[in-house]
PDB file of C-alpha atoms in Angstrom:
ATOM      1  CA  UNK A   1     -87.393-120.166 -88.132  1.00  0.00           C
ATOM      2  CA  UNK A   2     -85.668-118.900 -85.196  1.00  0.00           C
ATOM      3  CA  UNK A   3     -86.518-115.822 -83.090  1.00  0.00           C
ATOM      4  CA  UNK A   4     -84.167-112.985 -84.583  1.00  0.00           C
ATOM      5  CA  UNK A   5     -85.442-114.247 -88.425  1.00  0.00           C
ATOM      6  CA  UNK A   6     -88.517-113.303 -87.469  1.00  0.00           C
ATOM      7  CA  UNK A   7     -87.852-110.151 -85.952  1.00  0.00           C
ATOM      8  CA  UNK A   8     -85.789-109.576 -89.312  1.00  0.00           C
ATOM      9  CA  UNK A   9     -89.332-110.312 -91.193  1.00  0.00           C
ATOM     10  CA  UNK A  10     -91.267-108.090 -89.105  1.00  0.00           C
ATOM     11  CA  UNK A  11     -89.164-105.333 -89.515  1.00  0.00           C
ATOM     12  CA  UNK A  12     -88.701-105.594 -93.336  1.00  0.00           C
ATOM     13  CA  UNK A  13     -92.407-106.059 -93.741  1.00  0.00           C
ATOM     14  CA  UNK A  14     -93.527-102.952 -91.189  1.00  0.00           C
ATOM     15  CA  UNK A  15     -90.472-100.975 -93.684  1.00  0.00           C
ATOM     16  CA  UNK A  16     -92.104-102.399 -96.524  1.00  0.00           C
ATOM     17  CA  UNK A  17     -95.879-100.252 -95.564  1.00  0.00           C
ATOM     18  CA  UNK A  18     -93.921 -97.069 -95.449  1.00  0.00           C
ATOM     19  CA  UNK A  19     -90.840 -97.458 -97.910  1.00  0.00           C
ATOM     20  CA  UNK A  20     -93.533 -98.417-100.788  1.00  0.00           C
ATOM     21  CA  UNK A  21     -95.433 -95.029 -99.078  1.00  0.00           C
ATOM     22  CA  UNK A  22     -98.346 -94.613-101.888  1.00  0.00           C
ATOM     23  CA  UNK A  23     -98.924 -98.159-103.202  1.00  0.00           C
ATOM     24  CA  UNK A  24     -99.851 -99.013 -99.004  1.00  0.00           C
ATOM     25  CA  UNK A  25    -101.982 -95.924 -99.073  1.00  0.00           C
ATOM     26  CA  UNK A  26    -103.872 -97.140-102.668  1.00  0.00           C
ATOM     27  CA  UNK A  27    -104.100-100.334-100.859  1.00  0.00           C
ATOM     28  CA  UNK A  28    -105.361 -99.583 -97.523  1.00  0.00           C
ATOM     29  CA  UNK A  29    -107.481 -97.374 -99.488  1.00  0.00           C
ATOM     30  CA  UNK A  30    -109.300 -99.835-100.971  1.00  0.00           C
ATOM     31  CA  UNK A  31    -109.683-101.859 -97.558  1.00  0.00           C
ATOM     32  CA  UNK A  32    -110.849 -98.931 -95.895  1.00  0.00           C
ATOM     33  CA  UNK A  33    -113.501 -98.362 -98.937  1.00  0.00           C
ATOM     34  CA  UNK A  34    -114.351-102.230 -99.326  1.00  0.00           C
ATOM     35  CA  UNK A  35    -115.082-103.068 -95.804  1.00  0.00           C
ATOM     36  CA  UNK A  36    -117.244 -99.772 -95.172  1.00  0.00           C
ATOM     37  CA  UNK A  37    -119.486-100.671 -97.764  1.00  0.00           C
ATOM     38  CA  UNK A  38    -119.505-104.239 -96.271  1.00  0.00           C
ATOM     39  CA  UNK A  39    -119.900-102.788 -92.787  1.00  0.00           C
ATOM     40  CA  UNK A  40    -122.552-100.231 -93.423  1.00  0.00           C
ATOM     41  CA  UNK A  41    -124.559-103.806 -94.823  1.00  0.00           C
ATOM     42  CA  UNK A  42    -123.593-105.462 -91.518  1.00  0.00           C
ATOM     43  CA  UNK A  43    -124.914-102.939 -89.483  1.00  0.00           C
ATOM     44  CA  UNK A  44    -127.981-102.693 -91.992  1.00  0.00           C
ATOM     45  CA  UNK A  45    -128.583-106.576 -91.894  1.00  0.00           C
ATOM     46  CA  UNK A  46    -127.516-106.633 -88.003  1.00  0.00           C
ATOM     47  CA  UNK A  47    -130.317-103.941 -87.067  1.00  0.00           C
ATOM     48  CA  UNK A  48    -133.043-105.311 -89.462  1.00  0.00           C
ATOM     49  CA  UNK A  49    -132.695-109.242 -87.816  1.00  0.00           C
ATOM     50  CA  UNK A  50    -133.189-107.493 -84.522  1.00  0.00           C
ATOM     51  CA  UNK A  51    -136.771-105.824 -85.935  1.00  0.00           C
ATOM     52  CA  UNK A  52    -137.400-108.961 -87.259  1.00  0.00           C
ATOM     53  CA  UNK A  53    -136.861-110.940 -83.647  1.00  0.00           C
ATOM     54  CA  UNK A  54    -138.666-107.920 -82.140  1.00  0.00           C
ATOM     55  CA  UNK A  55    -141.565-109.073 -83.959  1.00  0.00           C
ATOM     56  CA  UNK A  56    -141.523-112.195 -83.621  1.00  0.00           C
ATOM     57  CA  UNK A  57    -140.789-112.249 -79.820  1.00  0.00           C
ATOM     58  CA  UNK A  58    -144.278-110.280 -79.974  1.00  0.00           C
ATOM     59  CA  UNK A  59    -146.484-112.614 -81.413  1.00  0.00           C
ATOM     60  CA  UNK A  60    -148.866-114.255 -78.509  1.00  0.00           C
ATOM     61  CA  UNK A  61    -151.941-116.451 -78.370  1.00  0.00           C
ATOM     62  CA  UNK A  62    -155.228-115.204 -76.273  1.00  0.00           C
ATOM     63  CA  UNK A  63    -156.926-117.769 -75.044  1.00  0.00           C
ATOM     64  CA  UNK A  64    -160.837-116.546 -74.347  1.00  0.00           C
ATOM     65  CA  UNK A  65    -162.272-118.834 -71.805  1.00  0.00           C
ATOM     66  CA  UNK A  66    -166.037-119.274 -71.354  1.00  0.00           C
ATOM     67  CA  UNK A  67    -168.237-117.098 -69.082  1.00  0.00           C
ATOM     68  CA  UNK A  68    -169.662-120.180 -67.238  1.00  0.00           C
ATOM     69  CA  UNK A  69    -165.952-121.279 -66.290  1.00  0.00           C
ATOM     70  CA  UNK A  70    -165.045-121.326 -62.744  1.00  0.00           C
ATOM     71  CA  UNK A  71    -161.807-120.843 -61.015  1.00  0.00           C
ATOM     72  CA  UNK A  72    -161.042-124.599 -60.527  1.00  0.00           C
ATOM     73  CA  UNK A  73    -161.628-125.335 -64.224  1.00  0.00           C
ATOM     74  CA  UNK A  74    -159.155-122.011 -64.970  1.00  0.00           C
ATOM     75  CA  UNK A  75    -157.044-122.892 -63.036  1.00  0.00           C
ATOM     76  CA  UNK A  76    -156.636-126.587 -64.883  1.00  0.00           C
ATOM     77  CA  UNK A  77    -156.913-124.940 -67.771  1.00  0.00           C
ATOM     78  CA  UNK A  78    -153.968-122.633 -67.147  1.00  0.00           C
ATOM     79  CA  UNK A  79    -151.744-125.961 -66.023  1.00  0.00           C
ATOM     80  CA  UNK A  80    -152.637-127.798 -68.949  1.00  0.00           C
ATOM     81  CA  UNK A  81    -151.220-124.892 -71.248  1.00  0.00           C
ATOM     82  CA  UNK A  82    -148.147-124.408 -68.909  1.00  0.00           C
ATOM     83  CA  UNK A  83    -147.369-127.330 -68.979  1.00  0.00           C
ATOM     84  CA  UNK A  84    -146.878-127.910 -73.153  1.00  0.00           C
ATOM     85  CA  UNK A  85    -143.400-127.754 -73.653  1.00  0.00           C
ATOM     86  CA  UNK A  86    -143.342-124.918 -76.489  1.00  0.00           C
ATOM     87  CA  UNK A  87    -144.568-122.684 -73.763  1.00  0.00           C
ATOM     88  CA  UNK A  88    -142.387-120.073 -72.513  1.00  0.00           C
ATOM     89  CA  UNK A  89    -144.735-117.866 -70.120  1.00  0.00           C
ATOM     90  CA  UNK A  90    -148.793-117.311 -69.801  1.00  0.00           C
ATOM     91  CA  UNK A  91    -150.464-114.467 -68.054  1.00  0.00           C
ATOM     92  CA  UNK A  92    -154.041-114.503 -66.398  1.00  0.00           C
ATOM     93  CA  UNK A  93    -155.567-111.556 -67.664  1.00  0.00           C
ATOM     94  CA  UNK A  94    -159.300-111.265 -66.337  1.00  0.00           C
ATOM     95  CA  UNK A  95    -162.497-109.981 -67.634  1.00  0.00           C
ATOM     96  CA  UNK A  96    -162.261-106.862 -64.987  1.00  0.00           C
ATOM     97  CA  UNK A  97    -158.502-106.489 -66.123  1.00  0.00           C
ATOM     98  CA  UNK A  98    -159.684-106.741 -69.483  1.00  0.00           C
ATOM     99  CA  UNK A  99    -162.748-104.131 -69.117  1.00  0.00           C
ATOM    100  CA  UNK A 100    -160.032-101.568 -67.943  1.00  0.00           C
ATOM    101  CA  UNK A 101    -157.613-102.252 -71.147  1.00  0.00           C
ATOM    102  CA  UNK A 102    -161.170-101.233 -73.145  1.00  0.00           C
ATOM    103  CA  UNK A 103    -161.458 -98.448 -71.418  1.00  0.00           C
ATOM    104  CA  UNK A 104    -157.767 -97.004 -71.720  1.00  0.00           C
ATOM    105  CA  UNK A 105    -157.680 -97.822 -75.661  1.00  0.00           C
ATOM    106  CA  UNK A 106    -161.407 -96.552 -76.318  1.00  0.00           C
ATOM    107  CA  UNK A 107    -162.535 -94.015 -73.838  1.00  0.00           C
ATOM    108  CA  UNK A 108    -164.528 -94.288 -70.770  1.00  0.00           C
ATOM    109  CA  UNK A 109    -167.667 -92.871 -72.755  1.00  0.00           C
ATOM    110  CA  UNK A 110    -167.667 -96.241 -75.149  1.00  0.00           C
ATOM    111  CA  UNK A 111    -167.396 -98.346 -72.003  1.00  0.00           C
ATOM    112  CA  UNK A 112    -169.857 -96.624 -69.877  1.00  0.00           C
ATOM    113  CA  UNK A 113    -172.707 -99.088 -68.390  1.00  0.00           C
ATOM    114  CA  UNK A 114    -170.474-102.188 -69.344  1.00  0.00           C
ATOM    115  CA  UNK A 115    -167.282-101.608 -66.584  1.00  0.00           C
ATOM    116  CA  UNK A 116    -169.809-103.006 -63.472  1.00  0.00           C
ATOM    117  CA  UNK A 117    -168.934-106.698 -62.035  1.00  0.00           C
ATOM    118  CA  UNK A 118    -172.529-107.872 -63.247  1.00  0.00           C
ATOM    119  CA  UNK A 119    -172.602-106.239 -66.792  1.00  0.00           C
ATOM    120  CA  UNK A 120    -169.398-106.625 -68.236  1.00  0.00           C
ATOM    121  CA  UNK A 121    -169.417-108.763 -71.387  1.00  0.00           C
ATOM    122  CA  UNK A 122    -166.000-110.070 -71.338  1.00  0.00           C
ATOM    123  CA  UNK A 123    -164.430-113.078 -70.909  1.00  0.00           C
ATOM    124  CA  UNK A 124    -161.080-113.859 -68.754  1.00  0.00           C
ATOM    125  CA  UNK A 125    -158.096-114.974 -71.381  1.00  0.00           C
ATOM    126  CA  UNK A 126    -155.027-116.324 -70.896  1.00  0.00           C
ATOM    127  CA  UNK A 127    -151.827-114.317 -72.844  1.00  0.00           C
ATOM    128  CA  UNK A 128    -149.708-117.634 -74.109  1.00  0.00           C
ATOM    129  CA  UNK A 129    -146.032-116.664 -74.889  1.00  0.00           C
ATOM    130  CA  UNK A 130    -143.924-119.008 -76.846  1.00  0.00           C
ATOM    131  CA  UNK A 131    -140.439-120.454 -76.829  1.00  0.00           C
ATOM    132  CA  UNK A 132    -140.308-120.189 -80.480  1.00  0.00           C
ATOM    133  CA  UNK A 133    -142.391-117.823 -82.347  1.00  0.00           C
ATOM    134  CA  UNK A 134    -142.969-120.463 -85.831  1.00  0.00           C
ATOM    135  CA  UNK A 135    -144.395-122.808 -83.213  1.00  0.00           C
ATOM    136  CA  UNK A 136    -147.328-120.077 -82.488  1.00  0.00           C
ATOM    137  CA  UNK A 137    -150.110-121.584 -84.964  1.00  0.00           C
ATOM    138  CA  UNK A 138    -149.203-125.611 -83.898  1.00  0.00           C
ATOM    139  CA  UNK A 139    -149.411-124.441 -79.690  1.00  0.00           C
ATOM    140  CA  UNK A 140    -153.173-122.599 -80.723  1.00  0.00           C
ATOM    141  CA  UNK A 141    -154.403-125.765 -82.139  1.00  0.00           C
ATOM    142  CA  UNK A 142    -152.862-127.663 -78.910  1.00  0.00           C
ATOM    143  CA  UNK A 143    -154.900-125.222 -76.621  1.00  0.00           C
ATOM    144  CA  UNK A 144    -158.276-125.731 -78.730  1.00  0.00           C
ATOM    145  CA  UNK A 145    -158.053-129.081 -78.536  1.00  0.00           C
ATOM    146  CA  UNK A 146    -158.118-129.076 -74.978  1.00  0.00           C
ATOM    147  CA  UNK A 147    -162.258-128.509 -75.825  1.00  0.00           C
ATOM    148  CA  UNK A 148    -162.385-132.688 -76.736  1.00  0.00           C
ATOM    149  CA  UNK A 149    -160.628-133.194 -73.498  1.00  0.00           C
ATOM    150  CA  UNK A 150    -163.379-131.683 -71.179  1.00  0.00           C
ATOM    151  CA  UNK A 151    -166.798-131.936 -71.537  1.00  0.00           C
ATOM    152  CA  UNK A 152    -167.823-128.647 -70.246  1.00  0.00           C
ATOM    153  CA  UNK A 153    -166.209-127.096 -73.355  1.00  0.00           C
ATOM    154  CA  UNK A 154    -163.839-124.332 -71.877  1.00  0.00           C
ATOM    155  CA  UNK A 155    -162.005-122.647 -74.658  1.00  0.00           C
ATOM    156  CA  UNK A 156    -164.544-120.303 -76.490  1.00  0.00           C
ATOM    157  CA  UNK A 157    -161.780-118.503 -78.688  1.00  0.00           C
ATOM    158  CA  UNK A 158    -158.046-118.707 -79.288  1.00  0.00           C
ATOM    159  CA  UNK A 159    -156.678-115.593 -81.371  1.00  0.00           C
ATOM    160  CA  UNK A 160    -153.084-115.231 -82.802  1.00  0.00           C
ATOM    161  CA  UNK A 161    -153.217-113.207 -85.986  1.00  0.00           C
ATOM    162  CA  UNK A 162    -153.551-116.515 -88.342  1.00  0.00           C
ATOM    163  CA  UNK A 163    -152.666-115.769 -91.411  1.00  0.00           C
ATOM    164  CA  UNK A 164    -150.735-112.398 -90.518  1.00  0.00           C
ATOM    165  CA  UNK A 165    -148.465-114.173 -88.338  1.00  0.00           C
ATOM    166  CA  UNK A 166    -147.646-116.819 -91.008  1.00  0.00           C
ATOM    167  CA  UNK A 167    -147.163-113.856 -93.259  1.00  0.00           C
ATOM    168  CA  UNK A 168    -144.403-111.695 -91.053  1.00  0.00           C
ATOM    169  CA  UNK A 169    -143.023-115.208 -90.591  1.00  0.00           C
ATOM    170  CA  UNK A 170    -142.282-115.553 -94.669  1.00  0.00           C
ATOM    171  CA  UNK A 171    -141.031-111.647 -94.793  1.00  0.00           C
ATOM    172  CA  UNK A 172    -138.762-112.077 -91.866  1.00  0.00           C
ATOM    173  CA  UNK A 173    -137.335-114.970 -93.120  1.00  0.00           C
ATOM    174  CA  UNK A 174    -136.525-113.464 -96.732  1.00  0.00           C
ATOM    175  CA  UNK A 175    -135.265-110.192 -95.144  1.00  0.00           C
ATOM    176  CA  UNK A 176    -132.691-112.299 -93.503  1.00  0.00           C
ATOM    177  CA  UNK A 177    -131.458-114.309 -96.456  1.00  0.00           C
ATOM    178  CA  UNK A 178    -131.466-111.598 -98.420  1.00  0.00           C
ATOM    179  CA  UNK A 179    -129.495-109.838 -96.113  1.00  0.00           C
ATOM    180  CA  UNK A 180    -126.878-112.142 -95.862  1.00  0.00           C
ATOM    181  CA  UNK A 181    -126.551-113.034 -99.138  1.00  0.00           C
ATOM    182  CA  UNK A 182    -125.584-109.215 -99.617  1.00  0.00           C
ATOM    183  CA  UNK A 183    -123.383-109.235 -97.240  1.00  0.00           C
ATOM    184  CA  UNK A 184    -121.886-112.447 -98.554  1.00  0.00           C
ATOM    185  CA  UNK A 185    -121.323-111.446-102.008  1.00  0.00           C
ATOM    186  CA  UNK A 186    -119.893-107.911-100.925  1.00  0.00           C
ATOM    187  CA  UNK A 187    -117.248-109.679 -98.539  1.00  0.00           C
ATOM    188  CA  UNK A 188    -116.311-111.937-101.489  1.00  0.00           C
ATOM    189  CA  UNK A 189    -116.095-108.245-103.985  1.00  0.00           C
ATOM    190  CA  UNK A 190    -113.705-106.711-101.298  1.00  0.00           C
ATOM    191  CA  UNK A 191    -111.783-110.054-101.031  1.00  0.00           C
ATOM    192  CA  UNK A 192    -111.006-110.081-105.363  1.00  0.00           C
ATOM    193  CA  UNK A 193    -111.225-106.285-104.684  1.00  0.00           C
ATOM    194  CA  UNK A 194    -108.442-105.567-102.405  1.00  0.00           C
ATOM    195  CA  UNK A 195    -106.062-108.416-103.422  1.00  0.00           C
ATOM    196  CA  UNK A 196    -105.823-106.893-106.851  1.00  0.00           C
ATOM    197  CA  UNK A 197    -105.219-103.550-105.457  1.00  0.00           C
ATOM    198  CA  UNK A 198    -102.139-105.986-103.703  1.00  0.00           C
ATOM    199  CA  UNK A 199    -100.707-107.276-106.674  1.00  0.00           C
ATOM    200  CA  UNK A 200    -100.316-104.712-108.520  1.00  0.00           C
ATOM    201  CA  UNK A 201     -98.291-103.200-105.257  1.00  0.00           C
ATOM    202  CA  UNK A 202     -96.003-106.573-105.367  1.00  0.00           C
ATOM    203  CA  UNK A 203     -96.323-106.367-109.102  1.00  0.00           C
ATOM    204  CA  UNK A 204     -94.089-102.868-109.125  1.00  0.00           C
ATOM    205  CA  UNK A 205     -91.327-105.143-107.176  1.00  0.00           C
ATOM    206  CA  UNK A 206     -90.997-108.400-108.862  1.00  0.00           C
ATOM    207  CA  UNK A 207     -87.884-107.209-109.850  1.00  0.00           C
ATOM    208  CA  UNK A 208     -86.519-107.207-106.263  1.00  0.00           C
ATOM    209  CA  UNK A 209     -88.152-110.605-105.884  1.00  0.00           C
ATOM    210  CA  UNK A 210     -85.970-111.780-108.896  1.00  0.00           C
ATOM    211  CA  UNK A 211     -82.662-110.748-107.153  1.00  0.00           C
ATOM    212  CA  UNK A 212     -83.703-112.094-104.216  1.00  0.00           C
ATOM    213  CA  UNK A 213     -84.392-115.778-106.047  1.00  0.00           C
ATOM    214  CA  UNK A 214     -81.300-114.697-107.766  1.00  0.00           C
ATOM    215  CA  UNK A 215     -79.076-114.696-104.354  1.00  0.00           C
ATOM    216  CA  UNK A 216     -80.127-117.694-103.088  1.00  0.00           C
ATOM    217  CA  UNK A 217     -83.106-116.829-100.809  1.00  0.00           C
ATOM    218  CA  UNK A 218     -85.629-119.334 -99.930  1.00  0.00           C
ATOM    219  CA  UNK A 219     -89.047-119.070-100.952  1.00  0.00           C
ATOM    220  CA  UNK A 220     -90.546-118.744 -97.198  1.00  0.00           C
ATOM    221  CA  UNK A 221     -87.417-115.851 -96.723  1.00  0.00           C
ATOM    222  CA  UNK A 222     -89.084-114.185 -99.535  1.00  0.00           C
ATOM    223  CA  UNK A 223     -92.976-114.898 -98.593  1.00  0.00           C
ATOM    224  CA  UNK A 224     -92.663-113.428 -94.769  1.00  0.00           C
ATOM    225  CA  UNK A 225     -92.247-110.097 -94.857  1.00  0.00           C
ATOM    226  CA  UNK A 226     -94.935-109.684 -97.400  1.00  0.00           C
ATOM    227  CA  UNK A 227     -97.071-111.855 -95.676  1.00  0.00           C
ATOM    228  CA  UNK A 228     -96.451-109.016 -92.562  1.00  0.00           C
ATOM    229  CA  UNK A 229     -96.741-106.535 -95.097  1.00  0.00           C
ATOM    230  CA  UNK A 230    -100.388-108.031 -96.077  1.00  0.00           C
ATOM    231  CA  UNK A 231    -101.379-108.314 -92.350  1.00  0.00           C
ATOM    232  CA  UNK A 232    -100.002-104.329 -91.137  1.00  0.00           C
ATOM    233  CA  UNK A 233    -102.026-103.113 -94.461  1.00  0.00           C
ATOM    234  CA  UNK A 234    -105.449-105.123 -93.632  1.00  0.00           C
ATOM    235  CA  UNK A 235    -105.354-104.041 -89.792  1.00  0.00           C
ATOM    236  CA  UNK A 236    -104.493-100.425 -90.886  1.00  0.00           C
ATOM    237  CA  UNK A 237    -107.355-100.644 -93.134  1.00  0.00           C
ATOM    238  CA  UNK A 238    -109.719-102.114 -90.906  1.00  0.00           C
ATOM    239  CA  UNK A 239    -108.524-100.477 -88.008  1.00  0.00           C
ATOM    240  CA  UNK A 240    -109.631 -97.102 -89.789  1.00  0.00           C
ATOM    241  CA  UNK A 241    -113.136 -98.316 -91.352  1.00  0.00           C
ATOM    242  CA  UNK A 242    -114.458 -99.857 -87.754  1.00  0.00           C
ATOM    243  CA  UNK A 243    -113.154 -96.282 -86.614  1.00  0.00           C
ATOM    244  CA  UNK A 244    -115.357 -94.963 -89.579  1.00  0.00           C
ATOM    245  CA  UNK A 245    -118.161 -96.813 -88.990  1.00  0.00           C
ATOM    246  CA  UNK A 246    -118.287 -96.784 -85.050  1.00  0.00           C
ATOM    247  CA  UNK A 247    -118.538 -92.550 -84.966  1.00  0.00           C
ATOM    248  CA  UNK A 248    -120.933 -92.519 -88.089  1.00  0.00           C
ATOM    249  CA  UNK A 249    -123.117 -95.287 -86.097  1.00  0.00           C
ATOM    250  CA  UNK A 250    -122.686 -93.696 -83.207  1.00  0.00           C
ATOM    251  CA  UNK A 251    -123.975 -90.110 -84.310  1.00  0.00           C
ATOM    252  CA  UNK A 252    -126.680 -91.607 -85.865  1.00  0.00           C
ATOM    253  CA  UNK A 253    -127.781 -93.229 -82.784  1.00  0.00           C
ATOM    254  CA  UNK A 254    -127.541 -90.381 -81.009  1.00  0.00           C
ATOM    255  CA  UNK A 255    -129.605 -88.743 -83.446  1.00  0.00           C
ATOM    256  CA  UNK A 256    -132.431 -91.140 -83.384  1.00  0.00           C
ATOM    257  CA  UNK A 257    -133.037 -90.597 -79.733  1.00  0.00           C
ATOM    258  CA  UNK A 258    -135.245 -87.358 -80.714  1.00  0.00           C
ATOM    259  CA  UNK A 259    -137.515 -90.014 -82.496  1.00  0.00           C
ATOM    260  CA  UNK A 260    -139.469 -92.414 -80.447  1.00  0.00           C
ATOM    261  CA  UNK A 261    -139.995 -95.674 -82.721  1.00  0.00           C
ATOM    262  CA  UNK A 262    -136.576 -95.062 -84.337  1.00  0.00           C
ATOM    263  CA  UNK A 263    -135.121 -95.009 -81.160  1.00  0.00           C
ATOM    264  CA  UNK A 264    -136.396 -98.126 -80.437  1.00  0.00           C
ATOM    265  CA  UNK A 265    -135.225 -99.564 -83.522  1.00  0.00           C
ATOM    266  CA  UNK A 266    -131.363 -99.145 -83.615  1.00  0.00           C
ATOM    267  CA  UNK A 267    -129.552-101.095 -81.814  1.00  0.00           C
ATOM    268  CA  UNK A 268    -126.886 -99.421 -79.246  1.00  0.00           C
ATOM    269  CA  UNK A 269    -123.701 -99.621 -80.055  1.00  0.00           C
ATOM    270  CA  UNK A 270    -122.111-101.408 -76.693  1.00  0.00           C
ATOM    271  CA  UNK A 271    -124.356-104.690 -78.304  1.00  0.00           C
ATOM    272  CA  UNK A 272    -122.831-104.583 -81.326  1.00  0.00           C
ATOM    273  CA  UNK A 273    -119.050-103.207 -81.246  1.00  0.00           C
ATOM    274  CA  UNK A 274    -116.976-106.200 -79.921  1.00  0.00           C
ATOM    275  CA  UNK A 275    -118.755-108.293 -82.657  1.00  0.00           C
ATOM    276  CA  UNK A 276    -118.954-105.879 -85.616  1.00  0.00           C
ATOM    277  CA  UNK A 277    -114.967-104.880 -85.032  1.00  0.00           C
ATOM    278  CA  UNK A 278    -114.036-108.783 -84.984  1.00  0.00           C
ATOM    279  CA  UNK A 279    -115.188-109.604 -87.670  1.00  0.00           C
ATOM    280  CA  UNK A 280    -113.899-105.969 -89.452  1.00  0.00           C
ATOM    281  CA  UNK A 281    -110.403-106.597 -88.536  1.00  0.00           C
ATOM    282  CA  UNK A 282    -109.977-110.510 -89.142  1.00  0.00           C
ATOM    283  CA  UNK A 283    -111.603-109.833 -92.683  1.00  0.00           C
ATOM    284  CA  UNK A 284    -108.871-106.827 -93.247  1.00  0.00           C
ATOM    285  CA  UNK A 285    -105.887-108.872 -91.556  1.00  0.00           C
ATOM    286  CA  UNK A 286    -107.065-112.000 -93.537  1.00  0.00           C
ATOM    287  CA  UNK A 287    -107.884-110.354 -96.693  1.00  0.00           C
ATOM    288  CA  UNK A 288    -104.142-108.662 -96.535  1.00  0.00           C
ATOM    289  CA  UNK A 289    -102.431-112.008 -95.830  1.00  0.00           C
ATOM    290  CA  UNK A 290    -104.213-113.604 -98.806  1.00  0.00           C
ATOM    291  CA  UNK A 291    -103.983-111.069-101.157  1.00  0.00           C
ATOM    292  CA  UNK A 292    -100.466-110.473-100.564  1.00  0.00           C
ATOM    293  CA  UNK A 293     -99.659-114.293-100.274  1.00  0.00           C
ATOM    294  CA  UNK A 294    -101.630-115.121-103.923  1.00  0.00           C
ATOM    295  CA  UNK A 295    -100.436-112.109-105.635  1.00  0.00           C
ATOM    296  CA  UNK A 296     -96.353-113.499-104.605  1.00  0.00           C
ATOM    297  CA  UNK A 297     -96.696-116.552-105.172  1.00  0.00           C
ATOM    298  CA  UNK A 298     -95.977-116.762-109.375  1.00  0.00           C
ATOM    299  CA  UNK A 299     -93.079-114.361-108.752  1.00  0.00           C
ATOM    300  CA  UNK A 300     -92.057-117.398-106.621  1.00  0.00           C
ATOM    301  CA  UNK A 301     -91.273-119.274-109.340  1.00  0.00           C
ATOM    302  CA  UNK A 302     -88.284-117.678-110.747  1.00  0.00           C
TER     303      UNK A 302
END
């Protein structure tokens, strides 16, 4: 195909979007309808794996050391869990450090006779961070084993939610296959969807297809311009439903920020746009190609 053919294709397939005025608009219609629906799940799905990492990212292992522990044995301590490989980060937090947390999440009144050097009850902890949160339970038995390894017996507690951590594990897991398999089988609905809203468009002109066989045009000759017909009617389409989506997003952002925790929860839109539009206008433009591609292609065989 040389370089003025395909102008010629271009052209007859950007006349094609206007000349057949409201079959285009029926079809980029049902883009525009499809690929909200599929982008209102994205977002839903998108914003519901990021509460999910959010809660994950938060789980942590206190280690409680013993009162009778002295700094050199902490300080081994605190190298031997540093040094496991699932670890990400650990914090000293110590029993005077701790003391004041009490007092800030009870009230000085509860604390009151404890919060001296001599009579506070608490021991100093360690506040273990993971690499990856599912490793949490197999990095607490690592650090209570570290008891068989010394004598003196150093570890008097480690706490990490068992049980409830396994738990938001399982949830956050399902949320996300769910999620996509919504979002799977609505992308495959828009696909069947919109290419039948196609055909019937190509289906109204099979009898210029005919003459065209009829004349002694090729089959590709044929195929181009409603292959750029399918294209300019998905990226219309999608062009208009990321539009859609991006100003309802964005107003319901900026109506969040009034709330605290749901601020907190949405994600902006600057971390999502580039990737949410992507993948809204290569599903149009693809969806257009295909649908008008299959829907020509038994006309083809005149």
């Amino acid at each position: 195909m040389n370089f003025r053919t395909f102008l010629r294709h271009l052209r007859e397939g950007a006349k094609s979007v206007f000349r057949n005025g409201w079959m285009s608009v029926a079809s980029i219609t049902s883009i525009v309808v499809s690929l909200f629906i599929l982008g209102v799940f994205m977002l839903l799905v998108m914003n519901v794996n990021a509460l999910a990492d959010k809660a994950d990212s938060n789980v942590q292992i206190n280690t409680y050391l013993n009162l009778n522990v002295d700094k050199k044995m902490r300080e081994t301590i605190k190298g031997e869990i540093e040094a496991m490989p699932e670890v990400s980060s650990l914090k000293f937090v110590s029993k005077e450090e701790g003391m004041k947390e009490l007092e800030e999440s009870l009230g000085s009144e509860w604390v009151e006779g404890f919060s001296e050097a001599d009579q506070n009850p608490l021991p100093d902890a360690f506040e273990v961070s993971v690499i990856e949160p599912t490793t949490v339970g197999f990095v607490a038995d690592k650090i209570k084993a570290l008891n068989q390894k010394y004598t003196e017996g150093p570890i008097l507690r480690v706490k990490y939610g068992e049980g409830t951590v396994e738990t938001l594990f399982k949830i956050t897991k399902t949320v996300r296959n769910i999620g996509f398999i919504f979002v799977a089988g609505l992308g495959l609905m828009s696909m069947f969807l919109i290419s039948n809203t196609i055909r019937v468009t190509i289906l109204a002109r099979r009898r210029e297809i005919g003459i065209m066989k009829l004349v002694g045009a090729t089959n590709n000759f044929i195929r181009w311009p409603f292959f750029v017909e399918g294209a300019m009617i998905g990226l219309l389409g999608s062009i208009v439903t990321v539009a859609l989506l991006f100003v309802g997003y964005n107003r319901l952002y900026a109506a969040s920020q009034t709330d605290l925790t749901l601020a907190q929860s949405l994600i902006p839109l600057g971390d999502l746009w580039l990737l949410l539009g992507t993948i809204i206008v290569a599903l149009g433009m693809v969806i257009g190609i295909w649908g008008s591609t299959m829907s020509i292609r038994k006309f083809l065989k005149v």
